[in-house]
XYZ file of C-alpha atoms in Angstrom:
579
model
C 62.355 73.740 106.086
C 62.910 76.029 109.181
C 66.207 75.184 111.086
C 66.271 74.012 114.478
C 67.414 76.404 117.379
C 70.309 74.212 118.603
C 71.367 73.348 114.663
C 74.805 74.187 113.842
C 75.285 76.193 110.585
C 77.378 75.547 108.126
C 80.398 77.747 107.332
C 79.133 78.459 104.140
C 81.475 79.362 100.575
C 80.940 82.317 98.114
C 77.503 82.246 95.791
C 80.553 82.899 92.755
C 83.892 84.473 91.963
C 82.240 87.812 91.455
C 80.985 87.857 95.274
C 84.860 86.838 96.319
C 86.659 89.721 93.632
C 83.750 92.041 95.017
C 84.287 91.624 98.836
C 88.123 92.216 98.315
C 88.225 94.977 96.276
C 85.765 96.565 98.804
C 88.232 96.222 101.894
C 91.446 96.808 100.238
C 89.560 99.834 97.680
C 88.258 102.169 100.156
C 88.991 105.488 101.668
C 92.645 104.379 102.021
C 92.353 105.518 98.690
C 91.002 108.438 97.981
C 91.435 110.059 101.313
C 94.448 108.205 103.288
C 96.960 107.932 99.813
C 96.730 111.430 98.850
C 96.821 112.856 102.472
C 100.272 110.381 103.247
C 101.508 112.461 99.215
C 100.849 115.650 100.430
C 102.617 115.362 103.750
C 105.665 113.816 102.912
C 106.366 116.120 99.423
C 104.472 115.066 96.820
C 105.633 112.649 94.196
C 108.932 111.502 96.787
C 105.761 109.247 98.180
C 105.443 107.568 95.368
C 109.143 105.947 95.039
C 109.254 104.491 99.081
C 105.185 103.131 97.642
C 106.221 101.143 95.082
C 109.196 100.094 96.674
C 106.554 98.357 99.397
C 104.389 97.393 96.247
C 106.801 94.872 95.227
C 108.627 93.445 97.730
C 105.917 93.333 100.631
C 102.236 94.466 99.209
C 101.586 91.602 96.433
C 103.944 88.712 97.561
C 102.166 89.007 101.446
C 98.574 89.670 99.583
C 98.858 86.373 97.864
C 100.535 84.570 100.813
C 97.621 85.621 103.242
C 94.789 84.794 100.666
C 96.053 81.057 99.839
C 96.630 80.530 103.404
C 92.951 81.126 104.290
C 91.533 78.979 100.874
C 94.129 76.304 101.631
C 92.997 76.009 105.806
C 89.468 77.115 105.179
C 89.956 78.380 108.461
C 90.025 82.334 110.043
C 92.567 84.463 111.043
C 92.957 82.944 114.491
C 92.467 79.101 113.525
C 94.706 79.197 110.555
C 97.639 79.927 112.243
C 96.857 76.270 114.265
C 96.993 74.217 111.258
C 100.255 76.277 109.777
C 102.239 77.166 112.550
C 100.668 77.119 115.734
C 104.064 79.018 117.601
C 102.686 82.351 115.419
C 99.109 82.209 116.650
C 99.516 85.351 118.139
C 99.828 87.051 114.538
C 96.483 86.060 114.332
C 94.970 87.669 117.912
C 97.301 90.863 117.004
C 95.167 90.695 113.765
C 91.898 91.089 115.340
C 92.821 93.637 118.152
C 93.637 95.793 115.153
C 90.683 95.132 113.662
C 88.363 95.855 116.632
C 90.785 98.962 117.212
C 89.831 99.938 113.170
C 86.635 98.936 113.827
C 86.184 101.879 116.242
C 87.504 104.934 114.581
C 87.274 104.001 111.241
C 83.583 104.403 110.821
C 83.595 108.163 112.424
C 84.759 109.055 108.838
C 81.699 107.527 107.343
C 79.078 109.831 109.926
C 81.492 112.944 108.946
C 81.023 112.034 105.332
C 76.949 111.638 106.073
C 76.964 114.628 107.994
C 78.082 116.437 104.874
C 75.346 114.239 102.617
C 72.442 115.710 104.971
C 73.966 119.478 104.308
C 74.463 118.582 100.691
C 70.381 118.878 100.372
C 70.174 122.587 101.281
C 69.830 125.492 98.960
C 73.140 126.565 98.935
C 75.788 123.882 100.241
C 76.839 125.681 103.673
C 80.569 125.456 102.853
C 80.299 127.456 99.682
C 79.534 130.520 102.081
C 80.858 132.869 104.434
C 78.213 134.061 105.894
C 77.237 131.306 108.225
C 77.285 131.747 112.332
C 80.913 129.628 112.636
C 82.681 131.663 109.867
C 85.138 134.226 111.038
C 86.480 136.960 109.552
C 89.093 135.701 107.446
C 86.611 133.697 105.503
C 87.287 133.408 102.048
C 84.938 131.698 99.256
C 87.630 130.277 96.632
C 84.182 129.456 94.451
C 83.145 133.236 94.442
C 83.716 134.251 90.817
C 84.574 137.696 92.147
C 86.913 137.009 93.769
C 89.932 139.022 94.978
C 92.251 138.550 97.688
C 95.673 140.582 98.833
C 98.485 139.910 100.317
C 97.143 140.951 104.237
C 94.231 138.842 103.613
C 96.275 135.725 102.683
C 98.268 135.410 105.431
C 94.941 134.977 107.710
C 92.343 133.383 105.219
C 91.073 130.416 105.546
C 88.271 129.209 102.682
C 85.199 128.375 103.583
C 85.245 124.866 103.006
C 87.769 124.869 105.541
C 86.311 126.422 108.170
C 82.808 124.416 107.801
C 85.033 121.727 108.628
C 87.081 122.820 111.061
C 84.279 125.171 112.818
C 81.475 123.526 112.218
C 81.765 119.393 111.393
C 84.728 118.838 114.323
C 83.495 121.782 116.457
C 87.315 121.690 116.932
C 88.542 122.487 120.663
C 91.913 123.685 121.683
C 93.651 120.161 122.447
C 93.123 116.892 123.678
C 92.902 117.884 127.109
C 89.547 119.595 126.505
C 87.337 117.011 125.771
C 84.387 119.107 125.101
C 80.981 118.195 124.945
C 79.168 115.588 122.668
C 78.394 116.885 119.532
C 74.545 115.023 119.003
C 74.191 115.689 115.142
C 77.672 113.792 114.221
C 76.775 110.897 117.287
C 73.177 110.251 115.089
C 74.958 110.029 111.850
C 77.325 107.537 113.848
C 74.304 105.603 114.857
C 72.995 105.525 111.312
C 76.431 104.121 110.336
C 76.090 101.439 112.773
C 72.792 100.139 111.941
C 73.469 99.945 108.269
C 76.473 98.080 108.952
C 75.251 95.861 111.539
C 72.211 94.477 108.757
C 75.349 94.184 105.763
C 77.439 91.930 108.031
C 74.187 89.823 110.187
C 73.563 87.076 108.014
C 77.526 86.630 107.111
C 78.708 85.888 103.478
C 75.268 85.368 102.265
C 74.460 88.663 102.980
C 77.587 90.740 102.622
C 78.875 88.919 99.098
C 75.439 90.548 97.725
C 76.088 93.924 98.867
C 79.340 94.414 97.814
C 77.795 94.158 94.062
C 76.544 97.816 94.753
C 79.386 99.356 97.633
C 82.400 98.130 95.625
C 81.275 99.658 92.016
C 79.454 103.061 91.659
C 82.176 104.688 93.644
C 84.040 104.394 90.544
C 81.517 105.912 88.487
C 81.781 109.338 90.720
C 85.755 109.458 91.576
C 85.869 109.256 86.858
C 83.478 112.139 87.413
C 85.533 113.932 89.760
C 88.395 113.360 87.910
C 87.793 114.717 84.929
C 86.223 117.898 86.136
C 89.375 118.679 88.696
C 91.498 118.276 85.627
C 89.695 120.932 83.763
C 89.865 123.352 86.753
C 92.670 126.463 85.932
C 96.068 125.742 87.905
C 95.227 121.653 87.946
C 98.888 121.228 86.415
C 100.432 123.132 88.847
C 98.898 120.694 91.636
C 99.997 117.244 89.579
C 103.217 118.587 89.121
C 103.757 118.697 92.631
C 101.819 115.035 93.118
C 104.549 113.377 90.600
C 107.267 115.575 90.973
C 109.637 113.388 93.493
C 111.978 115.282 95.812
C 115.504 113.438 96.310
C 116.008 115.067 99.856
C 112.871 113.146 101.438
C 113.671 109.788 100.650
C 116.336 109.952 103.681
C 113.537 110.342 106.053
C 112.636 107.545 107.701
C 109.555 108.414 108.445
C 108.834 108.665 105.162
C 109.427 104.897 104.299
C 107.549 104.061 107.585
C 104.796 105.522 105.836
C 105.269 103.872 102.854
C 105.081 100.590 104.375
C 102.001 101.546 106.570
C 99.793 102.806 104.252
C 100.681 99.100 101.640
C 100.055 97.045 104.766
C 96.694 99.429 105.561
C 95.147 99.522 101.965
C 95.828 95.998 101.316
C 94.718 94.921 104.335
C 97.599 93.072 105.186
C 98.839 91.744 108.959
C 94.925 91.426 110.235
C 94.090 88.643 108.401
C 91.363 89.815 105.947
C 92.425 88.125 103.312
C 92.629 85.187 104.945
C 89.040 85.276 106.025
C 87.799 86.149 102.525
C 90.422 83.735 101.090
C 88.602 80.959 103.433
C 85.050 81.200 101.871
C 86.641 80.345 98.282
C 86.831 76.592 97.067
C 89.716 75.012 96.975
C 90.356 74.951 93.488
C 89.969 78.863 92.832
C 93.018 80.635 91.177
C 94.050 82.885 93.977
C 97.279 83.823 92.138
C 95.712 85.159 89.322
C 92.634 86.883 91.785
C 95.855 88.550 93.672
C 97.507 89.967 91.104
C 95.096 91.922 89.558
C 93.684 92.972 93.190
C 96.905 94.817 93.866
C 97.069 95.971 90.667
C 93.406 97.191 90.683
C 93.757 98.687 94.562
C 97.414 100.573 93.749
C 95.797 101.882 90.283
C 93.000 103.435 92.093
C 95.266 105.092 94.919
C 97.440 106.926 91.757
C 94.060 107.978 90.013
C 92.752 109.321 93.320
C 95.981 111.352 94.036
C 95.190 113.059 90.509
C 91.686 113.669 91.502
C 92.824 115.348 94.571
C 95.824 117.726 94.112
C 94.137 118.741 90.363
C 91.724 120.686 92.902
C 94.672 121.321 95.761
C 96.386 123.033 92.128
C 92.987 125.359 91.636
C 93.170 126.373 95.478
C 96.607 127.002 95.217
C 96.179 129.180 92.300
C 93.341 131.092 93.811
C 94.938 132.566 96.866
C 98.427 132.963 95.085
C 100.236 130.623 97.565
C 102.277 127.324 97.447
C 100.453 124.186 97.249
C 101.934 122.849 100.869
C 100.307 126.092 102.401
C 96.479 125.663 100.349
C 95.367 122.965 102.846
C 95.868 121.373 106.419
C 97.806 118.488 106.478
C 95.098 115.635 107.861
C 92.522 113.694 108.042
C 90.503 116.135 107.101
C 91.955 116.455 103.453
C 89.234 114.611 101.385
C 86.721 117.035 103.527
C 88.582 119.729 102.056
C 89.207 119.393 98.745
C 86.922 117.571 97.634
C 83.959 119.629 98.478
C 85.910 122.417 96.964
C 85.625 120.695 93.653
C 81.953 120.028 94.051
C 81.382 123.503 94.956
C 82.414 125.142 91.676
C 80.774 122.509 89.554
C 77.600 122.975 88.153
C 74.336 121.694 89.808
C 76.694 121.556 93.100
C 73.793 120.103 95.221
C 73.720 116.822 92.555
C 77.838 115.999 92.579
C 78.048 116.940 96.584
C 75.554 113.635 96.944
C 76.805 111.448 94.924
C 80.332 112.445 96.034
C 79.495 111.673 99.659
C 77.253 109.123 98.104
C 80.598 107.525 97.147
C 82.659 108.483 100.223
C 79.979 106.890 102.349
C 79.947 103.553 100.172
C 83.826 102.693 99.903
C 83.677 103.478 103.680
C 80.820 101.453 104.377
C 82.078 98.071 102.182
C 85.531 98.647 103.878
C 84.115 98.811 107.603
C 81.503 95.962 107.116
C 83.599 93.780 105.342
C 86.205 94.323 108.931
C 83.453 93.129 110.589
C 82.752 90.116 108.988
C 86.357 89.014 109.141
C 86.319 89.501 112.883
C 83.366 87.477 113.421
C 84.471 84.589 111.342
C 87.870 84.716 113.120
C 86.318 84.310 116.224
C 83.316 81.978 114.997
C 85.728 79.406 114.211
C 87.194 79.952 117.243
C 83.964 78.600 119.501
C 82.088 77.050 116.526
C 79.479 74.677 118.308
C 78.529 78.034 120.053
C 78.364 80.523 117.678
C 77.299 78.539 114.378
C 73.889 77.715 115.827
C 71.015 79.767 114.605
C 70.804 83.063 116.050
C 74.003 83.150 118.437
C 75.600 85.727 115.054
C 73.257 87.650 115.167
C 73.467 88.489 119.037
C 77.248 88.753 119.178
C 77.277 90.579 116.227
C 74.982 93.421 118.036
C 77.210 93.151 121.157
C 80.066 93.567 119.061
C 78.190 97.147 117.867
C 77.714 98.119 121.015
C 80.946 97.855 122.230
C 82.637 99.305 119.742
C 79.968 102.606 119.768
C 80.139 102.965 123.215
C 83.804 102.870 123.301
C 84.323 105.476 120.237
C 81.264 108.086 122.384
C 84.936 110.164 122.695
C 86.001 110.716 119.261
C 82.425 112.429 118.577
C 83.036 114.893 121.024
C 84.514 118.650 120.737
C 88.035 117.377 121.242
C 87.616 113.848 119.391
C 89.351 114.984 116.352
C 92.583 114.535 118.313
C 91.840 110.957 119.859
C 90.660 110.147 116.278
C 94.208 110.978 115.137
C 95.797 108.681 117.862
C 93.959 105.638 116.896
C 94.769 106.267 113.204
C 98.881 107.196 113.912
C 99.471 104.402 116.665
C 96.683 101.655 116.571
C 95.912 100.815 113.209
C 99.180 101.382 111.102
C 102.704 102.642 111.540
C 105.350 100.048 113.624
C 102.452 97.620 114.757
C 101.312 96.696 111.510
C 105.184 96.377 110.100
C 105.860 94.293 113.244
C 103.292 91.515 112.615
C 103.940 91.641 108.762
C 107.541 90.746 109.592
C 106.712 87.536 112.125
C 103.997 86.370 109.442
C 106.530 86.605 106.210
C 108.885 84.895 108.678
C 106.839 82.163 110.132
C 105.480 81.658 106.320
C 108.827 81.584 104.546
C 111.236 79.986 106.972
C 108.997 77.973 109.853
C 106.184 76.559 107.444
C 108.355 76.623 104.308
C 108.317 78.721 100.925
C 108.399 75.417 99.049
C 105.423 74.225 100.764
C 103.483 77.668 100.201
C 104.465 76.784 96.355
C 103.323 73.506 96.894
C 100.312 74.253 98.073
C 99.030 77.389 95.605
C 100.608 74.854 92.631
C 97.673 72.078 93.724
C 95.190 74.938 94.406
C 95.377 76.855 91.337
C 97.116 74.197 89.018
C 99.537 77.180 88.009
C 103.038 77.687 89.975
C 103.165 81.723 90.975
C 106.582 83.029 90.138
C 109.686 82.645 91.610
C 110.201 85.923 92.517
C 107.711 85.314 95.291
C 109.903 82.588 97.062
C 112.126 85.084 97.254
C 110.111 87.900 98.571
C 108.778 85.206 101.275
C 111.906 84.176 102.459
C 113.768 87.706 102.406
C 112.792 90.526 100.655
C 109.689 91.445 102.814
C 111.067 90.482 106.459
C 114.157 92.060 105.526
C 112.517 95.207 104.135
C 109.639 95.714 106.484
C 112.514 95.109 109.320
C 114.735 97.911 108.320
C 111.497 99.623 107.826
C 110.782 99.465 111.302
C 113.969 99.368 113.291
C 114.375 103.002 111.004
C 110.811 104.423 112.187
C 112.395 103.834 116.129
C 115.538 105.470 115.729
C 113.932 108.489 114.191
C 110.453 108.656 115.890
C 108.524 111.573 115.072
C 105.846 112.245 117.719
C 102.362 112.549 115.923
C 101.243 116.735 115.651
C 97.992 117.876 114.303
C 97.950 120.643 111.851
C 101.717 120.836 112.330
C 100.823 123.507 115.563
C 99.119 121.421 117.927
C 101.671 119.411 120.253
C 100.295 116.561 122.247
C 100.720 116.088 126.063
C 102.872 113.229 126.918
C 100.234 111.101 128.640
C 98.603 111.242 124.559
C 102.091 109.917 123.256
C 101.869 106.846 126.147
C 98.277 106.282 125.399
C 99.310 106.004 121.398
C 102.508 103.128 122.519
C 100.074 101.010 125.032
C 97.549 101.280 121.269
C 100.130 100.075 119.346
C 102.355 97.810 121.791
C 99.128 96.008 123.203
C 98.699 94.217 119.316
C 102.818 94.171 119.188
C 103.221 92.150 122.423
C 100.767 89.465 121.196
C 103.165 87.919 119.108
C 105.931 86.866 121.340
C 103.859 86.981 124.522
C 101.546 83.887 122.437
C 104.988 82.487 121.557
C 106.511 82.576 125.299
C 103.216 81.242 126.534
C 102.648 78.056 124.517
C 106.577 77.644 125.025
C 105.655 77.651 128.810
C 102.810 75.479 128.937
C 103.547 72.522 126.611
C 105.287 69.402 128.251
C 108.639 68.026 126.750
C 112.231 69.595 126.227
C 112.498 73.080 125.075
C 113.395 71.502 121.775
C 110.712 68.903 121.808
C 108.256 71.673 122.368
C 109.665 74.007 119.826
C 108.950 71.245 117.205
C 105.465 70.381 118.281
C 104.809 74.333 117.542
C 106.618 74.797 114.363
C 104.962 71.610 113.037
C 102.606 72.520 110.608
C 99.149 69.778 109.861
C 100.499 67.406 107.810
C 96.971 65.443 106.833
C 95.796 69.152 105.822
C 97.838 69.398 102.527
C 96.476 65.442 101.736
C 92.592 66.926 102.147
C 93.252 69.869 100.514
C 94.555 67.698 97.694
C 91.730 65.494 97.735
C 89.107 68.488 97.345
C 90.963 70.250 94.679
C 90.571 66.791 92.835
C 86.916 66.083 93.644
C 86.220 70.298 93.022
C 87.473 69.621 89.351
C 86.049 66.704 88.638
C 82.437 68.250 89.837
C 82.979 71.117 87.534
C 83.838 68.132 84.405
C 81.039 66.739 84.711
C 78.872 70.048 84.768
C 80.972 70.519 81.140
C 79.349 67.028 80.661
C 76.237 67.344 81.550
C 75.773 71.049 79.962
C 77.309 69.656 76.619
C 80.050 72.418 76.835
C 82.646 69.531 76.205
């Protein structure tokens, strides 16, 4: 029966558990992992990374990833509309939520045309960065795969492998700074286009079409990074490069910047601050264990970051090795890392042709789940913001596509000769760092103290008909305000202005370009705050309680469906003869 065109859809839950676990793991599992993780390890000393991590792990990744997914199954609500029925004084947590998403949403998915980019190339004959004999090679190529290879001590001061400069030379067409912009480069801006139309036709049709594709996106990546794994730990000098992953240096845990890090990349690989999880949390019936989901999400997400790290500095180890220099000195500190080394690897691996496509097979798909799954939480956010206009058939569909277009149009100037370095801004200042410590803080706050840690208890006790631990109470109420606070005030006082390459300094219009990025999510929070303050009638005091005052006939309904969602699944027992 066809629907009619003014018909308002309905929101729609999960076709199963699998589709929920699936859609997750594919935001929270993605190139955060493989390519963000090890970069953060190998620019802040190795294994001294991996202390300030779990530090975050505990006392801010898991307690907020549970908090955030049992606030969206307990509202059934997005990022945006949950904060009304919670605490409607923090609903600009929410709005900073999804300006960080659309800011993601924008540079995030340049990765995924580099990575397809190197897919296309990964067809020829011979892969074009296992050669120095290409027109953008210079003379201090040097091809670590060559078997005969031999370099002195002249040549290593001014080499740079080939992988390297196929990279640098030829993917980023690399210009001298910001300032020269450069012209478009039209091979990476048709990948980018590809991108976008795959993603636009995953996200479309909402959970009914992205909960099936996530079976695929958010499990053979696995299957390659094992792969990849095992044949970097067989390479000569992979010890030396895993010693220097594990091995923690005392001296860097004083660094601020370190710990600011630490924090950023927990809040950016679990998705935590922009409301993801509450989205995905949303589209889950009421009487799903979300506890038990959580906790072996984090532990699934933080095992794959530690496997990945192995993957990559076993090869940084073999580089190292080959032109006789320390590991810090084998590779640029970047972005560009997992474009490094890993096509290094593939390069010296049999059949290289078959592992570089399913290796940027894999890249592509972790990106692609990640990025698509973004999307969907930002149109659900602001579906059930405007529902009787953008639930009726066809009104997705069109937003969605302007919601494309925007964001292409407005990333045209990371695909250009000098886009590497606005790339870099985005990812330092807009998407992680103090902005997404800030909101973390207000939303463990608001949670913990304004909404109440008992209630949250409360509430994930008649959800999941299990009480989490009480550890989590605690983390609610102190340890993760208190410890993403220091966190923060710490990354201020010692503020490291963002270089690339460690050479290239930017201008300071960049660095006040990078602060309006980050302080334009930031100043949602109180400016939301201040502004219902202003506008609501009553005392200051009367007001403050109106906006503190979470929706008391909420817990009653969710009660009431938790009860009527078990005794539905009874009498399925029943009626299958299971009891």
């Amino acid at each position: 029966m066809s629907k009619s065109k003014g018909q308002i859809e309905e929101r729609g839950y999960w076709g199963s558990k699998t589709e929920f676990i699936l859609a997750v793991a594919g935001i929270v599992i993605g190139l955060g992992n493989v390519w963000r993780f090890p970069y953060l390890c190998y620019k802040n000393g190795g294994g001294a990374f991996l202390i300030p991590y779990l530090v975050f792990v505990f006392t801010c990744g898991v307690p907020l990833f549970l908090l955030e997914t049992a606030m969206g199954q307990y509202t059934q609500e997005g990022g945006i509309t949950c904060w009304r029925h919670l605490c409607p004084l923090a609903e600009g947590i929410g709005y900073a939520g999804q300006l960080i998403i659309v800011y993601s949403s924008m540079y995030y998915i340049i990765i995924l045309a580099w990575a397809f980019f190197y897919l296309v190339f990964s067809f020829s004959s011979q892969l074009p960065w296992d050669s120095c004999d290409n027109i953008w090679n210079t003379d201090g190529c040097v091809n670590l795969a060559a078997n005969n290879l031999t370099l002195n001590k002249t040549m290593l001061i001014n080499s740079a492998s080939s992988v390297t400069e196929f990279w640098r030379n030829r993917v980023l067409v690399l210009s001298d700074g910001i300032e020269h912009v450069g012209k478009i480069n039209w091979e990476i801006l048709l990948c980018l286009i590809a991108m976008w139309i795959i993603c636009y036709f995953c996200v479309w049709k909402g959970v009914k079409s992205t909960g099936k594709v996530v079976y695929f996106t958010a499990t053979f990546p696995y299957v390659m990074l094992l792969v990849l794994l095992i044949r970097g730990l067989t390479l000569p000098g992979a010890l030396q490069g895993i010693s220097f992953y594990l091995y923690p240096e005392p001296a860097r845990l004083s660094d601020p910047q370190v710990w600011m890090e630490a924090g950023a990349q927990i809040f950016f690989s679990y998705a935590l601050g922009t409301g993801c999880l509450t989205v995905l949390g949303s589209y889950n019936k009421h009487n799903n264990n979300c506890y038990r989901d959580s906790l072996w999400l984090c532990l699934l997400n933080s095992s794959t970051s530690v496997v990945a790290g192995f993957a990559v500095f076993s090869v940084l180890g073999f580089m190292a090795q080959k032109q006789g220099v320390p590991i810090d000195e084998v590779a640029e500190s970047g972005p560009g890392l997992a474009f490094i080394a890993y096509p290094q690897a593939v390069a010296m691996m049999p059949f290289p042709q078959l592992w570089a496509v399913c290796f940027f097979v894999m890249i592509i798909l972790l990106g692609l789940d990640t990025q698509f799954v973004a999307m969907e939480v930002f149109m659900t956010s602001v579906t059930d913001l405007y529902p009787t206009v953008l639930r009726k058939t066809g009104r997705r569909e069109i937003f969605l596509l302007l919601f494309c277009l925007f964001c292409f149009l407005s990333q045209l100037v990371m695909v250009t000769e000098g886009g590497m370095y606005v790339f870099q801004l985005f990812d330092y200042y807009a998407c992680s760092g103090a902005c997404l410590l800030f909101l973390c803080v207000f939303e463990s706050l608001a949670m913990g103290w304004i909404f109440g840690a008992e209630r949250i208890f409360n509430v994930i006790e008649h959800m999941t008909n299990s009480r989490p631990n009480y550890m989590f109470m605690l983390c609610w109420k102190y340890l993760t305000p208190l410890v993403s606070l220091v966190t923060f005030v710490c990354s201020l006082v010692k503020y490291k202005p963002l270089t690339f390459n460690r050479w290239y300094v930017y201008p300071d219009w960049a660095y006040a370009l990078g602060w309006l990025l980050a302080l334009s999510s930031i100043i949602l929070v109180p400016g939301w705050a201040l502004g219902r303050l202003f506008v609501e009638k009553g005392s200051l005091k009367q007001r403050w309680r109106h906006l503190c005052r979470p929706d008391i006939n909420l817990l009653s309904t969710c009660k009431q469906q938790t009860e009527k969602a078990y005794t539905a699944e009874m009498e399925d027992l029943v009626k299958n003869n299971i009891i």
